[in-house]
């Protein structure tokens, strides 16, 4: 069990404070690689000349019951800042459960979900839902292939925004990647990604597709 406190202070180029945080924390590590973390930060943020102060409690729980599986969940609550409309936000809720499973030695499957809500005076500003599936297959120590499928659904109260917004936005993103490491310093990536989106209740329509190749090389001086 670890108990302590930490903090940080950020300024701009003129040494004017933009944000600072002071946080108390309790961390527990136990059997099956269990991790329980609780943080209680107090934030002070200066944005567009306005000063915002709020508490931002958050908790993380993770466990690895076997060598093939892992479970975790992160939650954050309290207040915050509505940066899009420059005002204080209430009822901030962020919840992110995740699960990882290895059906075979070279295969890894990860499924995660994130709920993000932000409320202001007058009601809920938006609710965002993000679901993601990632699959990785290692052909050998040098080569792996990866697939990512991601779906986002955001519902907004357009009447609470200070500028026009779509009441609902849905997006579907997919990416497929091949990686080969020639040696510890040289690796090549090749892949394909696809984006689809739907605005104002329409069906998902393809927005763009991308083919890419990347070569990385590191050297020492």
mmCIF file with all atom_site columns, C-alpha atoms in Angstrom:
data_model
loop_
_atom_site.group_PDB
_atom_site.id
_atom_site.type_symbol
_atom_site.label_atom_id
_atom_site.label_alt_id
_atom_site.label_comp_id
_atom_site.label_asym_id
_atom_site.label_entity_id
_atom_site.label_seq_id
_atom_site.pdbx_PDB_ins_code
_atom_site.Cartn_x
_atom_site.Cartn_y
_atom_site.Cartn_z
_atom_site.occupancy
_atom_site.B_iso_or_equiv
_atom_site.pdbx_formal_charge
_atom_site.auth_seq_id
_atom_site.auth_comp_id
_atom_site.auth_asym_id
_atom_site.auth_atom_id
_atom_site.pdbx_PDB_model_num
ATOM 1   C CA . UNK A 1 1   ? 0.000   0.000   0.000   1.00 0.00 ? 1   UNK A CA 1
ATOM 2   C CA . UNK A 1 2   ? 1.356   3.404   -1.014  1.00 0.00 ? 2   UNK A CA 1
ATOM 3   C CA . UNK A 1 3   ? -0.054  6.640   0.387   1.00 0.00 ? 3   UNK A CA 1
ATOM 4   C CA . UNK A 1 4   ? 1.176   10.036  -0.686  1.00 0.00 ? 4   UNK A CA 1
ATOM 5   C CA . UNK A 1 5   ? 0.630   13.325  -2.435  1.00 0.00 ? 5   UNK A CA 1
ATOM 6   C CA . UNK A 1 6   ? 1.876   14.932  -5.603  1.00 0.00 ? 6   UNK A CA 1
ATOM 7   C CA . UNK A 1 7   ? 1.398   18.127  -7.552  1.00 0.00 ? 7   UNK A CA 1
ATOM 8   C CA . UNK A 1 8   ? 2.455   20.068  -10.608 1.00 0.00 ? 8   UNK A CA 1
ATOM 9   C CA . UNK A 1 9   ? 2.427   23.666  -11.746 1.00 0.00 ? 9   UNK A CA 1
ATOM 10  C CA . UNK A 1 10  ? 2.301   24.837  -15.370 1.00 0.00 ? 10  UNK A CA 1
ATOM 11  C CA . UNK A 1 11  ? 2.968   28.291  -16.799 1.00 0.00 ? 11  UNK A CA 1
ATOM 12  C CA . UNK A 1 12  ? 3.019   29.865  -20.237 1.00 0.00 ? 12  UNK A CA 1
ATOM 13  C CA . UNK A 1 13  ? 6.028   31.536  -21.885 1.00 0.00 ? 13  UNK A CA 1
ATOM 14  C CA . UNK A 1 14  ? 5.492   34.643  -19.735 1.00 0.00 ? 14  UNK A CA 1
ATOM 15  C CA . UNK A 1 15  ? 5.577   32.583  -16.514 1.00 0.00 ? 15  UNK A CA 1
ATOM 16  C CA . UNK A 1 16  ? 1.858   33.147  -15.968 1.00 0.00 ? 16  UNK A CA 1
ATOM 17  C CA . UNK A 1 17  ? 0.173   30.193  -14.310 1.00 0.00 ? 17  UNK A CA 1
ATOM 18  C CA . UNK A 1 18  ? -2.135  28.229  -16.652 1.00 0.00 ? 18  UNK A CA 1
ATOM 19  C CA . UNK A 1 19  ? -2.904  25.305  -14.351 1.00 0.00 ? 19  UNK A CA 1
ATOM 20  C CA . UNK A 1 20  ? -1.797  23.587  -11.193 1.00 0.00 ? 20  UNK A CA 1
ATOM 21  C CA . UNK A 1 21  ? -2.894  20.437  -9.417  1.00 0.00 ? 21  UNK A CA 1
ATOM 22  C CA . UNK A 1 22  ? -2.461  19.055  -5.905  1.00 0.00 ? 22  UNK A CA 1
ATOM 23  C CA . UNK A 1 23  ? -3.510  15.444  -5.387  1.00 0.00 ? 23  UNK A CA 1
ATOM 24  C CA . UNK A 1 24  ? -3.601  12.891  -2.573  1.00 0.00 ? 24  UNK A CA 1
ATOM 25  C CA . UNK A 1 25  ? -3.479  9.222   -3.573  1.00 0.00 ? 25  UNK A CA 1
ATOM 26  C CA . UNK A 1 26  ? -3.717  5.672   -2.231  1.00 0.00 ? 26  UNK A CA 1
ATOM 27  C CA . UNK A 1 27  ? -2.385  2.741   -4.266  1.00 0.00 ? 27  UNK A CA 1
ATOM 28  C CA . UNK A 1 28  ? -2.785  -0.950  -3.431  1.00 0.00 ? 28  UNK A CA 1
ATOM 29  C CA . UNK A 1 29  ? -1.023  -3.857  -5.142  1.00 0.00 ? 29  UNK A CA 1
ATOM 30  C CA . UNK A 1 30  ? -2.060  -7.414  -4.347  1.00 0.00 ? 30  UNK A CA 1
ATOM 31  C CA . UNK A 1 31  ? -2.334  -11.008 -5.599  1.00 0.00 ? 31  UNK A CA 1
ATOM 32  C CA . UNK A 1 32  ? -3.029  -11.733 -9.284  1.00 0.00 ? 32  UNK A CA 1
ATOM 33  C CA . UNK A 1 33  ? -1.343  -8.431  -10.140 1.00 0.00 ? 33  UNK A CA 1
ATOM 34  C CA . UNK A 1 34  ? -4.278  -6.605  -8.583  1.00 0.00 ? 34  UNK A CA 1
ATOM 35  C CA . UNK A 1 35  ? -4.012  -2.826  -8.653  1.00 0.00 ? 35  UNK A CA 1
ATOM 36  C CA . UNK A 1 36  ? -6.344  -0.430  -6.880  1.00 0.00 ? 36  UNK A CA 1
ATOM 37  C CA . UNK A 1 37  ? -5.621  3.279   -7.246  1.00 0.00 ? 37  UNK A CA 1
ATOM 38  C CA . UNK A 1 38  ? -7.580  6.198   -5.842  1.00 0.00 ? 38  UNK A CA 1
ATOM 39  C CA . UNK A 1 39  ? -6.628  9.799   -6.581  1.00 0.00 ? 39  UNK A CA 1
ATOM 40  C CA . UNK A 1 40  ? -8.223  12.994  -5.279  1.00 0.00 ? 40  UNK A CA 1
ATOM 41  C CA . UNK A 1 41  ? -6.844  15.905  -7.326  1.00 0.00 ? 41  UNK A CA 1
ATOM 42  C CA . UNK A 1 42  ? -7.819  19.542  -6.865  1.00 0.00 ? 42  UNK A CA 1
ATOM 43  C CA . UNK A 1 43  ? -7.327  21.415  -10.121 1.00 0.00 ? 43  UNK A CA 1
ATOM 44  C CA . UNK A 1 44  ? -6.979  25.122  -10.811 1.00 0.00 ? 44  UNK A CA 1
ATOM 45  C CA . UNK A 1 45  ? -7.164  26.022  -14.509 1.00 0.00 ? 45  UNK A CA 1
ATOM 46  C CA . UNK A 1 46  ? -6.913  29.435  -16.172 1.00 0.00 ? 46  UNK A CA 1
ATOM 47  C CA . UNK A 1 47  ? -8.534  29.426  -19.610 1.00 0.00 ? 47  UNK A CA 1
ATOM 48  C CA . UNK A 1 48  ? -9.247  32.510  -21.722 1.00 0.00 ? 48  UNK A CA 1
ATOM 49  C CA . UNK A 1 49  ? -8.811  34.748  -18.687 1.00 0.00 ? 49  UNK A CA 1
ATOM 50  C CA . UNK A 1 50  ? -11.200 32.794  -16.445 1.00 0.00 ? 50  UNK A CA 1
ATOM 51  C CA . UNK A 1 51  ? -10.119 30.830  -13.374 1.00 0.00 ? 51  UNK A CA 1
ATOM 52  C CA . UNK A 1 52  ? -11.717 27.455  -12.670 1.00 0.00 ? 52  UNK A CA 1
ATOM 53  C CA . UNK A 1 53  ? -11.293 25.410  -9.475  1.00 0.00 ? 53  UNK A CA 1
ATOM 54  C CA . UNK A 1 54  ? -12.725 21.928  -9.001  1.00 0.00 ? 54  UNK A CA 1
ATOM 55  C CA . UNK A 1 55  ? -12.175 18.457  -7.542  1.00 0.00 ? 55  UNK A CA 1
ATOM 56  C CA . UNK A 1 56  ? -11.515 15.547  -9.923  1.00 0.00 ? 56  UNK A CA 1
ATOM 57  C CA . UNK A 1 57  ? -11.631 12.221  -7.989  1.00 0.00 ? 57  UNK A CA 1
ATOM 58  C CA . UNK A 1 58  ? -10.753 9.141   -10.023 1.00 0.00 ? 58  UNK A CA 1
ATOM 59  C CA . UNK A 1 59  ? -10.258 5.443   -9.389  1.00 0.00 ? 59  UNK A CA 1
ATOM 60  C CA . UNK A 1 60  ? -8.616  2.567   -11.255 1.00 0.00 ? 60  UNK A CA 1
ATOM 61  C CA . UNK A 1 61  ? -9.014  -1.161  -10.621 1.00 0.00 ? 61  UNK A CA 1
ATOM 62  C CA . UNK A 1 62  ? -7.097  -3.826  -12.532 1.00 0.00 ? 62  UNK A CA 1
ATOM 63  C CA . UNK A 1 63  ? -6.571  -7.563  -12.103 1.00 0.00 ? 63  UNK A CA 1
ATOM 64  C CA . UNK A 1 64  ? -4.884  -10.332 -14.072 1.00 0.00 ? 64  UNK A CA 1
ATOM 65  C CA . UNK A 1 65  ? -6.567  -13.561 -12.957 1.00 0.00 ? 65  UNK A CA 1
ATOM 66  C CA . UNK A 1 66  ? -4.473  -15.685 -15.325 1.00 0.00 ? 66  UNK A CA 1
ATOM 67  C CA . UNK A 1 67  ? -1.673  -15.402 -17.844 1.00 0.00 ? 67  UNK A CA 1
ATOM 68  C CA . UNK A 1 68  ? -4.239  -15.227 -20.629 1.00 0.00 ? 68  UNK A CA 1
ATOM 69  C CA . UNK A 1 69  ? -6.647  -12.589 -19.314 1.00 0.00 ? 69  UNK A CA 1
ATOM 70  C CA . UNK A 1 70  ? -6.697  -9.142  -17.724 1.00 0.00 ? 70  UNK A CA 1
ATOM 71  C CA . UNK A 1 71  ? -9.544  -6.904  -16.576 1.00 0.00 ? 71  UNK A CA 1
ATOM 72  C CA . UNK A 1 72  ? -9.529  -3.211  -15.695 1.00 0.00 ? 72  UNK A CA 1
ATOM 73  C CA . UNK A 1 73  ? -11.854 -0.267  -15.173 1.00 0.00 ? 73  UNK A CA 1
ATOM 74  C CA . UNK A 1 74  ? -11.169 3.441   -14.787 1.00 0.00 ? 74  UNK A CA 1
ATOM 75  C CA . UNK A 1 75  ? -13.653 5.986   -13.485 1.00 0.00 ? 75  UNK A CA 1
ATOM 76  C CA . UNK A 1 76  ? -13.481 9.743   -13.111 1.00 0.00 ? 76  UNK A CA 1
ATOM 77  C CA . UNK A 1 77  ? -16.106 12.018  -11.560 1.00 0.00 ? 77  UNK A CA 1
ATOM 78  C CA . UNK A 1 78  ? -16.500 15.576  -10.302 1.00 0.00 ? 78  UNK A CA 1
ATOM 79  C CA . UNK A 1 79  ? -16.373 18.898  -12.139 1.00 0.00 ? 79  UNK A CA 1
ATOM 80  C CA . UNK A 1 80  ? -14.336 20.253  -15.029 1.00 0.00 ? 80  UNK A CA 1
ATOM 81  C CA . UNK A 1 81  ? -14.182 22.839  -17.793 1.00 0.00 ? 81  UNK A CA 1
ATOM 82  C CA . UNK A 1 82  ? -16.311 23.094  -20.926 1.00 0.00 ? 82  UNK A CA 1
ATOM 83  C CA . UNK A 1 83  ? -13.478 24.331  -23.141 1.00 0.00 ? 83  UNK A CA 1
ATOM 84  C CA . UNK A 1 84  ? -15.667 24.483  -26.254 1.00 0.00 ? 84  UNK A CA 1
ATOM 85  C CA . UNK A 1 85  ? -17.952 27.099  -24.665 1.00 0.00 ? 85  UNK A CA 1
ATOM 86  C CA . UNK A 1 86  ? -15.566 28.581  -22.059 1.00 0.00 ? 86  UNK A CA 1
ATOM 87  C CA . UNK A 1 87  ? -17.488 27.812  -18.876 1.00 0.00 ? 87  UNK A CA 1
ATOM 88  C CA . UNK A 1 88  ? -17.410 25.538  -15.855 1.00 0.00 ? 88  UNK A CA 1
ATOM 89  C CA . UNK A 1 89  ? -18.801 22.030  -16.246 1.00 0.00 ? 89  UNK A CA 1
ATOM 90  C CA . UNK A 1 90  ? -20.627 19.911  -13.672 1.00 0.00 ? 90  UNK A CA 1
ATOM 91  C CA . UNK A 1 91  ? -21.390 16.234  -13.459 1.00 0.00 ? 91  UNK A CA 1
ATOM 92  C CA . UNK A 1 92  ? -18.339 15.016  -15.343 1.00 0.00 ? 92  UNK A CA 1
ATOM 93  C CA . UNK A 1 93  ? -18.504 11.234  -15.724 1.00 0.00 ? 93  UNK A CA 1
ATOM 94  C CA . UNK A 1 94  ? -15.880 9.101   -17.446 1.00 0.00 ? 94  UNK A CA 1
ATOM 95  C CA . UNK A 1 95  ? -16.006 5.306   -17.180 1.00 0.00 ? 95  UNK A CA 1
ATOM 96  C CA . UNK A 1 96  ? -13.668 3.010   -19.135 1.00 0.00 ? 96  UNK A CA 1
ATOM 97  C CA . UNK A 1 97  ? -13.827 -0.773  -18.654 1.00 0.00 ? 97  UNK A CA 1
ATOM 98  C CA . UNK A 1 98  ? -11.452 -2.983  -20.665 1.00 0.00 ? 98  UNK A CA 1
ATOM 99  C CA . UNK A 1 99  ? -10.700 -6.678  -21.090 1.00 0.00 ? 99  UNK A CA 1
ATOM 100 C CA . UNK A 1 100 ? -7.745  -8.439  -22.689 1.00 0.00 ? 100 UNK A CA 1
ATOM 101 C CA . UNK A 1 101 ? -7.715  -12.120 -23.598 1.00 0.00 ? 101 UNK A CA 1
ATOM 102 C CA . UNK A 1 102 ? -5.051  -14.301 -25.199 1.00 0.00 ? 102 UNK A CA 1
ATOM 103 C CA . UNK A 1 103 ? -6.721  -17.367 -26.760 1.00 0.00 ? 103 UNK A CA 1
ATOM 104 C CA . UNK A 1 104 ? -3.314  -18.504 -28.044 1.00 0.00 ? 104 UNK A CA 1
ATOM 105 C CA . UNK A 1 105 ? 0.294   -17.658 -27.300 1.00 0.00 ? 105 UNK A CA 1
ATOM 106 C CA . UNK A 1 106 ? 0.676   -15.357 -30.320 1.00 0.00 ? 106 UNK A CA 1
ATOM 107 C CA . UNK A 1 107 ? -2.820  -13.839 -30.309 1.00 0.00 ? 107 UNK A CA 1
ATOM 108 C CA . UNK A 1 108 ? -4.063  -10.929 -28.208 1.00 0.00 ? 108 UNK A CA 1
ATOM 109 C CA . UNK A 1 109 ? -7.639  -9.566  -28.181 1.00 0.00 ? 109 UNK A CA 1
ATOM 110 C CA . UNK A 1 110 ? -8.509  -6.321  -26.417 1.00 0.00 ? 110 UNK A CA 1
ATOM 111 C CA . UNK A 1 111 ? -12.027 -4.952  -26.026 1.00 0.00 ? 111 UNK A CA 1
ATOM 112 C CA . UNK A 1 112 ? -12.590 -1.556  -24.426 1.00 0.00 ? 112 UNK A CA 1
ATOM 113 C CA . UNK A 1 113 ? -15.453 0.889   -23.943 1.00 0.00 ? 113 UNK A CA 1
ATOM 114 C CA . UNK A 1 114 ? -15.501 4.513   -22.791 1.00 0.00 ? 114 UNK A CA 1
ATOM 115 C CA . UNK A 1 115 ? -18.465 6.545   -21.580 1.00 0.00 ? 115 UNK A CA 1
ATOM 116 C CA . UNK A 1 116 ? -17.863 10.303  -21.382 1.00 0.00 ? 116 UNK A CA 1
ATOM 117 C CA . UNK A 1 117 ? -20.518 12.730  -20.141 1.00 0.00 ? 117 UNK A CA 1
ATOM 118 C CA . UNK A 1 118 ? -20.322 16.469  -19.517 1.00 0.00 ? 118 UNK A CA 1
ATOM 119 C CA . UNK A 1 119 ? -23.047 18.606  -17.968 1.00 0.00 ? 119 UNK A CA 1
ATOM 120 C CA . UNK A 1 120 ? -23.389 22.370  -17.549 1.00 0.00 ? 120 UNK A CA 1
ATOM 121 C CA . UNK A 1 121 ? -25.988 24.688  -16.089 1.00 0.00 ? 121 UNK A CA 1
ATOM 122 C CA . UNK A 1 122 ? -29.124 23.795  -18.021 1.00 0.00 ? 122 UNK A CA 1
ATOM 123 C CA . UNK A 1 123 ? -28.514 20.085  -18.572 1.00 0.00 ? 123 UNK A CA 1
ATOM 124 C CA . UNK A 1 124 ? -26.230 17.498  -20.143 1.00 0.00 ? 124 UNK A CA 1
ATOM 125 C CA . UNK A 1 125 ? -24.025 19.023  -22.820 1.00 0.00 ? 125 UNK A CA 1
ATOM 126 C CA . UNK A 1 126 ? -23.064 15.742  -24.472 1.00 0.00 ? 126 UNK A CA 1
ATOM 127 C CA . UNK A 1 127 ? -22.692 12.005  -24.030 1.00 0.00 ? 127 UNK A CA 1
ATOM 128 C CA . UNK A 1 128 ? -19.997 10.175  -25.956 1.00 0.00 ? 128 UNK A CA 1
ATOM 129 C CA . UNK A 1 129 ? -19.715 6.402   -26.338 1.00 0.00 ? 129 UNK A CA 1
ATOM 130 C CA . UNK A 1 130 ? -16.542 4.832   -27.732 1.00 0.00 ? 130 UNK A CA 1
ATOM 131 C CA . UNK A 1 131 ? -16.114 1.090   -28.304 1.00 0.00 ? 131 UNK A CA 1
ATOM 132 C CA . UNK A 1 132 ? -12.898 -0.434  -29.634 1.00 0.00 ? 132 UNK A CA 1
ATOM 133 C CA . UNK A 1 133 ? -11.714 -3.919  -30.539 1.00 0.00 ? 133 UNK A CA 1
ATOM 134 C CA . UNK A 1 134 ? -8.012  -4.558  -31.159 1.00 0.00 ? 134 UNK A CA 1
ATOM 135 C CA . UNK A 1 135 ? -6.593  -7.867  -32.348 1.00 0.00 ? 135 UNK A CA 1
ATOM 136 C CA . UNK A 1 136 ? -2.857  -8.583  -32.668 1.00 0.00 ? 136 UNK A CA 1
ATOM 137 C CA . UNK A 1 137 ? -1.238  -11.717 -34.123 1.00 0.00 ? 137 UNK A CA 1
ATOM 138 C CA . UNK A 1 138 ? 2.517   -12.234 -33.821 1.00 0.00 ? 138 UNK A CA 1
ATOM 139 C CA . UNK A 1 139 ? 3.746   -14.389 -36.672 1.00 0.00 ? 139 UNK A CA 1
ATOM 140 C CA . UNK A 1 140 ? 7.205   -14.470 -35.070 1.00 0.00 ? 140 UNK A CA 1
ATOM 141 C CA . UNK A 1 141 ? 9.477   -12.213 -33.005 1.00 0.00 ? 141 UNK A CA 1
ATOM 142 C CA . UNK A 1 142 ? 9.990   -9.905  -35.995 1.00 0.00 ? 142 UNK A CA 1
ATOM 143 C CA . UNK A 1 143 ? 6.521   -9.778  -37.546 1.00 0.00 ? 143 UNK A CA 1
ATOM 144 C CA . UNK A 1 144 ? 3.000   -9.001  -36.384 1.00 0.00 ? 144 UNK A CA 1
ATOM 145 C CA . UNK A 1 145 ? -0.332  -7.976  -37.905 1.00 0.00 ? 145 UNK A CA 1
ATOM 146 C CA . UNK A 1 146 ? -2.900  -5.826  -36.134 1.00 0.00 ? 146 UNK A CA 1
ATOM 147 C CA . UNK A 1 147 ? -6.520  -4.874  -36.684 1.00 0.00 ? 147 UNK A CA 1
ATOM 148 C CA . UNK A 1 148 ? -8.416  -2.071  -34.926 1.00 0.00 ? 148 UNK A CA 1
ATOM 149 C CA . UNK A 1 149 ? -12.172 -1.471  -35.144 1.00 0.00 ? 149 UNK A CA 1
ATOM 150 C CA . UNK A 1 150 ? -13.505 1.641   -33.425 1.00 0.00 ? 150 UNK A CA 1
ATOM 151 C CA . UNK A 1 151 ? -17.060 2.983   -33.181 1.00 0.00 ? 151 UNK A CA 1
ATOM 152 C CA . UNK A 1 152 ? -17.950 6.408   -31.756 1.00 0.00 ? 152 UNK A CA 1
ATOM 153 C CA . UNK A 1 153 ? -21.439 7.755   -31.013 1.00 0.00 ? 153 UNK A CA 1
ATOM 154 C CA . UNK A 1 154 ? -21.796 11.308  -29.638 1.00 0.00 ? 154 UNK A CA 1
ATOM 155 C CA . UNK A 1 155 ? -25.176 12.813  -28.681 1.00 0.00 ? 155 UNK A CA 1
ATOM 156 C CA . UNK A 1 156 ? -25.292 16.558  -27.953 1.00 0.00 ? 156 UNK A CA 1
ATOM 157 C CA . UNK A 1 157 ? -27.853 19.024  -26.660 1.00 0.00 ? 157 UNK A CA 1
ATOM 158 C CA . UNK A 1 158 ? -27.443 21.597  -29.434 1.00 0.00 ? 158 UNK A CA 1
ATOM 159 C CA . UNK A 1 159 ? -29.351 24.218  -27.441 1.00 0.00 ? 159 UNK A CA 1
ATOM 160 C CA . UNK A 1 160 ? -26.628 24.311  -24.778 1.00 0.00 ? 160 UNK A CA 1
ATOM 161 C CA . UNK A 1 161 ? -23.836 25.132  -27.234 1.00 0.00 ? 161 UNK A CA 1
ATOM 162 C CA . UNK A 1 162 ? -22.888 28.711  -28.080 1.00 0.00 ? 162 UNK A CA 1
ATOM 163 C CA . UNK A 1 163 ? -22.361 27.787  -31.748 1.00 0.00 ? 163 UNK A CA 1
ATOM 164 C CA . UNK A 1 164 ? -24.105 25.405  -34.194 1.00 0.00 ? 164 UNK A CA 1
ATOM 165 C CA . UNK A 1 165 ? -23.387 21.700  -33.660 1.00 0.00 ? 165 UNK A CA 1
ATOM 166 C CA . UNK A 1 166 ? -24.835 18.440  -34.986 1.00 0.00 ? 166 UNK A CA 1
ATOM 167 C CA . UNK A 1 167 ? -27.198 16.819  -32.444 1.00 0.00 ? 167 UNK A CA 1
ATOM 168 C CA . UNK A 1 168 ? -25.602 13.451  -33.129 1.00 0.00 ? 168 UNK A CA 1
ATOM 169 C CA . UNK A 1 169 ? -22.387 12.229  -34.730 1.00 0.00 ? 169 UNK A CA 1
ATOM 170 C CA . UNK A 1 170 ? -21.469 8.618   -35.423 1.00 0.00 ? 170 UNK A CA 1
ATOM 171 C CA . UNK A 1 171 ? -18.131 7.403   -36.746 1.00 0.00 ? 171 UNK A CA 1
ATOM 172 C CA . UNK A 1 172 ? -16.646 4.035   -37.606 1.00 0.00 ? 172 UNK A CA 1
ATOM 173 C CA . UNK A 1 173 ? -12.896 3.660   -38.000 1.00 0.00 ? 173 UNK A CA 1
ATOM 174 C CA . UNK A 1 174 ? -10.924 0.584   -39.026 1.00 0.00 ? 174 UNK A CA 1
ATOM 175 C CA . UNK A 1 175 ? -7.202  0.080   -39.484 1.00 0.00 ? 175 UNK A CA 1
ATOM 176 C CA . UNK A 1 176 ? -5.131  -2.918  -40.545 1.00 0.00 ? 176 UNK A CA 1
ATOM 177 C CA . UNK A 1 177 ? -1.376  -2.914  -39.999 1.00 0.00 ? 177 UNK A CA 1
ATOM 178 C CA . UNK A 1 178 ? 1.558   -5.149  -40.957 1.00 0.00 ? 178 UNK A CA 1
ATOM 179 C CA . UNK A 1 179 ? 4.886   -4.694  -39.167 1.00 0.00 ? 179 UNK A CA 1
ATOM 180 C CA . UNK A 1 180 ? 8.250   -6.306  -39.905 1.00 0.00 ? 180 UNK A CA 1
ATOM 181 C CA . UNK A 1 181 ? 11.436  -5.626  -37.959 1.00 0.00 ? 181 UNK A CA 1
ATOM 182 C CA . UNK A 1 182 ? 14.560  -6.156  -40.058 1.00 0.00 ? 182 UNK A CA 1
ATOM 183 C CA . UNK A 1 183 ? 16.808  -5.642  -37.043 1.00 0.00 ? 183 UNK A CA 1
ATOM 184 C CA . UNK A 1 184 ? 16.605  -3.821  -33.676 1.00 0.00 ? 184 UNK A CA 1
ATOM 185 C CA . UNK A 1 185 ? 17.076  -0.479  -35.469 1.00 0.00 ? 185 UNK A CA 1
ATOM 186 C CA . UNK A 1 186 ? 14.995  -0.889  -38.636 1.00 0.00 ? 186 UNK A CA 1
ATOM 187 C CA . UNK A 1 187 ? 11.266  -1.570  -38.912 1.00 0.00 ? 187 UNK A CA 1
ATOM 188 C CA . UNK A 1 188 ? 8.712   -1.190  -41.693 1.00 0.00 ? 188 UNK A CA 1
ATOM 189 C CA . UNK A 1 189 ? 4.966   -0.627  -41.333 1.00 0.00 ? 189 UNK A CA 1
ATOM 190 C CA . UNK A 1 190 ? 2.369   -1.045  -44.056 1.00 0.00 ? 190 UNK A CA 1
ATOM 191 C CA . UNK A 1 191 ? -1.345  -0.664  -43.605 1.00 0.00 ? 191 UNK A CA 1
ATOM 192 C CA . UNK A 1 192 ? -4.789  0.472   -44.605 1.00 0.00 ? 192 UNK A CA 1
ATOM 193 C CA . UNK A 1 193 ? -7.364  2.587   -42.749 1.00 0.00 ? 193 UNK A CA 1
ATOM 194 C CA . UNK A 1 194 ? -10.964 3.474   -43.482 1.00 0.00 ? 194 UNK A CA 1
ATOM 195 C CA . UNK A 1 195 ? -13.215 6.201   -42.016 1.00 0.00 ? 195 UNK A CA 1
ATOM 196 C CA . UNK A 1 196 ? -17.001 6.341   -42.145 1.00 0.00 ? 196 UNK A CA 1
ATOM 197 C CA . UNK A 1 197 ? -19.261 8.953   -40.539 1.00 0.00 ? 197 UNK A CA 1
ATOM 198 C CA . UNK A 1 198 ? -22.922 9.834   -40.140 1.00 0.00 ? 198 UNK A CA 1
ATOM 199 C CA . UNK A 1 199 ? -24.310 13.267  -39.274 1.00 0.00 ? 199 UNK A CA 1
ATOM 200 C CA . UNK A 1 200 ? -27.824 14.242  -38.180 1.00 0.00 ? 200 UNK A CA 1
ATOM 201 C CA . UNK A 1 201 ? -29.181 10.708  -38.115 1.00 0.00 ? 201 UNK A CA 1
ATOM 202 C CA . UNK A 1 202 ? -28.041 9.646   -41.597 1.00 0.00 ? 202 UNK A CA 1
ATOM 203 C CA . UNK A 1 203 ? -26.534 6.250   -42.322 1.00 0.00 ? 203 UNK A CA 1
ATOM 204 C CA . UNK A 1 204 ? -22.791 5.756   -42.070 1.00 0.00 ? 204 UNK A CA 1
ATOM 205 C CA . UNK A 1 205 ? -21.009 6.802   -45.250 1.00 0.00 ? 205 UNK A CA 1
ATOM 206 C CA . UNK A 1 206 ? -17.370 6.360   -46.163 1.00 0.00 ? 206 UNK A CA 1
ATOM 207 C CA . UNK A 1 207 ? -15.370 9.572   -45.753 1.00 0.00 ? 207 UNK A CA 1
ATOM 208 C CA . UNK A 1 208 ? -11.877 8.519   -46.779 1.00 0.00 ? 208 UNK A CA 1
ATOM 209 C CA . UNK A 1 209 ? -9.493  5.597   -47.066 1.00 0.00 ? 209 UNK A CA 1
ATOM 210 C CA . UNK A 1 210 ? -5.731  5.580   -46.655 1.00 0.00 ? 210 UNK A CA 1
ATOM 211 C CA . UNK A 1 211 ? -2.918  3.264   -47.682 1.00 0.00 ? 211 UNK A CA 1
ATOM 212 C CA . UNK A 1 212 ? 0.379   3.950   -45.937 1.00 0.00 ? 212 UNK A CA 1
ATOM 213 C CA . UNK A 1 213 ? 3.949   2.690   -45.666 1.00 0.00 ? 213 UNK A CA 1
ATOM 214 C CA . UNK A 1 214 ? 6.421   3.829   -43.011 1.00 0.00 ? 214 UNK A CA 1
ATOM 215 C CA . UNK A 1 215 ? 10.090  2.933   -42.602 1.00 0.00 ? 215 UNK A CA 1
ATOM 216 C CA . UNK A 1 216 ? 11.813  3.646   -39.305 1.00 0.00 ? 216 UNK A CA 1
ATOM 217 C CA . UNK A 1 217 ? 15.534  3.610   -38.707 1.00 0.00 ? 217 UNK A CA 1
ATOM 218 C CA . UNK A 1 218 ? 17.476  4.665   -35.610 1.00 0.00 ? 218 UNK A CA 1
ATOM 219 C CA . UNK A 1 219 ? 21.175  5.368   -35.411 1.00 0.00 ? 219 UNK A CA 1
ATOM 220 C CA . UNK A 1 220 ? 23.559  6.557   -32.733 1.00 0.00 ? 220 UNK A CA 1
ATOM 221 C CA . UNK A 1 221 ? 25.946  9.511   -33.039 1.00 0.00 ? 221 UNK A CA 1
#
